[in-house]
């Protein structure tokens, strides 16, 4: 499947099962490029439950989905009201094809429309280049523990005009 056949749309509740699995598949399928097996297992020990996705999406954040020709989620991003980009995940079969960039462009546009002054994120080693291409800068490397495993990511931000 090519990214050209993917379209960006707002999240719907029927996306939850696909997004729950997509999160796990993205971490396990792409994470090994930058993280150890132990770090990946700590990050995503099991697929999310659809109820977890439903609850997150219902907390006031904006969530956008990259959908394939079957209208199934192959990527997603969410934006919290304060400008925090909490999740940006893409299925491994669609990685490197611009899907994450298109999702991030959608979030940046919506944030500007809403008058937000800044966006910020804690980006993985894998996501960092995508955010950098879209004007985010690293403010700090964050080393921390998750489920007993040490892992890192990057605090990043982008000023909006």
mmCIF file of N, CA and C in Angstrom, residues 20 32 56 120:
data_model
loop_
_atom_site.group_PDB
_atom_site.id
_atom_site.type_symbol
_atom_site.label_atom_id
_atom_site.label_comp_id
_atom_site.label_asym_id
_atom_site.label_seq_id
_atom_site.Cartn_x
_atom_site.Cartn_y
_atom_site.Cartn_z
ATOM 1 N N UNK A 20 -5.546 0.684 18.721
ATOM 2 C CA UNK A 20 -4.976 -0.055 19.845
ATOM 3 C C UNK A 20 -3.904 -1.019 19.350
ATOM 4 N N UNK A 32 12.694 -1.323 17.060
ATOM 5 C CA UNK A 32 13.983 -2.033 17.085
ATOM 6 C C UNK A 32 15.062 -1.305 16.295
ATOM 7 N N UNK A 56 -8.922 7.855 25.993
ATOM 8 C CA UNK A 56 -7.971 8.922 25.640
ATOM 9 C C UNK A 56 -8.632 9.914 24.689
ATOM 10 N N UNK A 120 4.384 21.123 21.774
ATOM 11 C CA UNK A 120 5.496 20.407 22.391
ATOM 12 C C UNK A 120 5.216 18.920 22.402
#
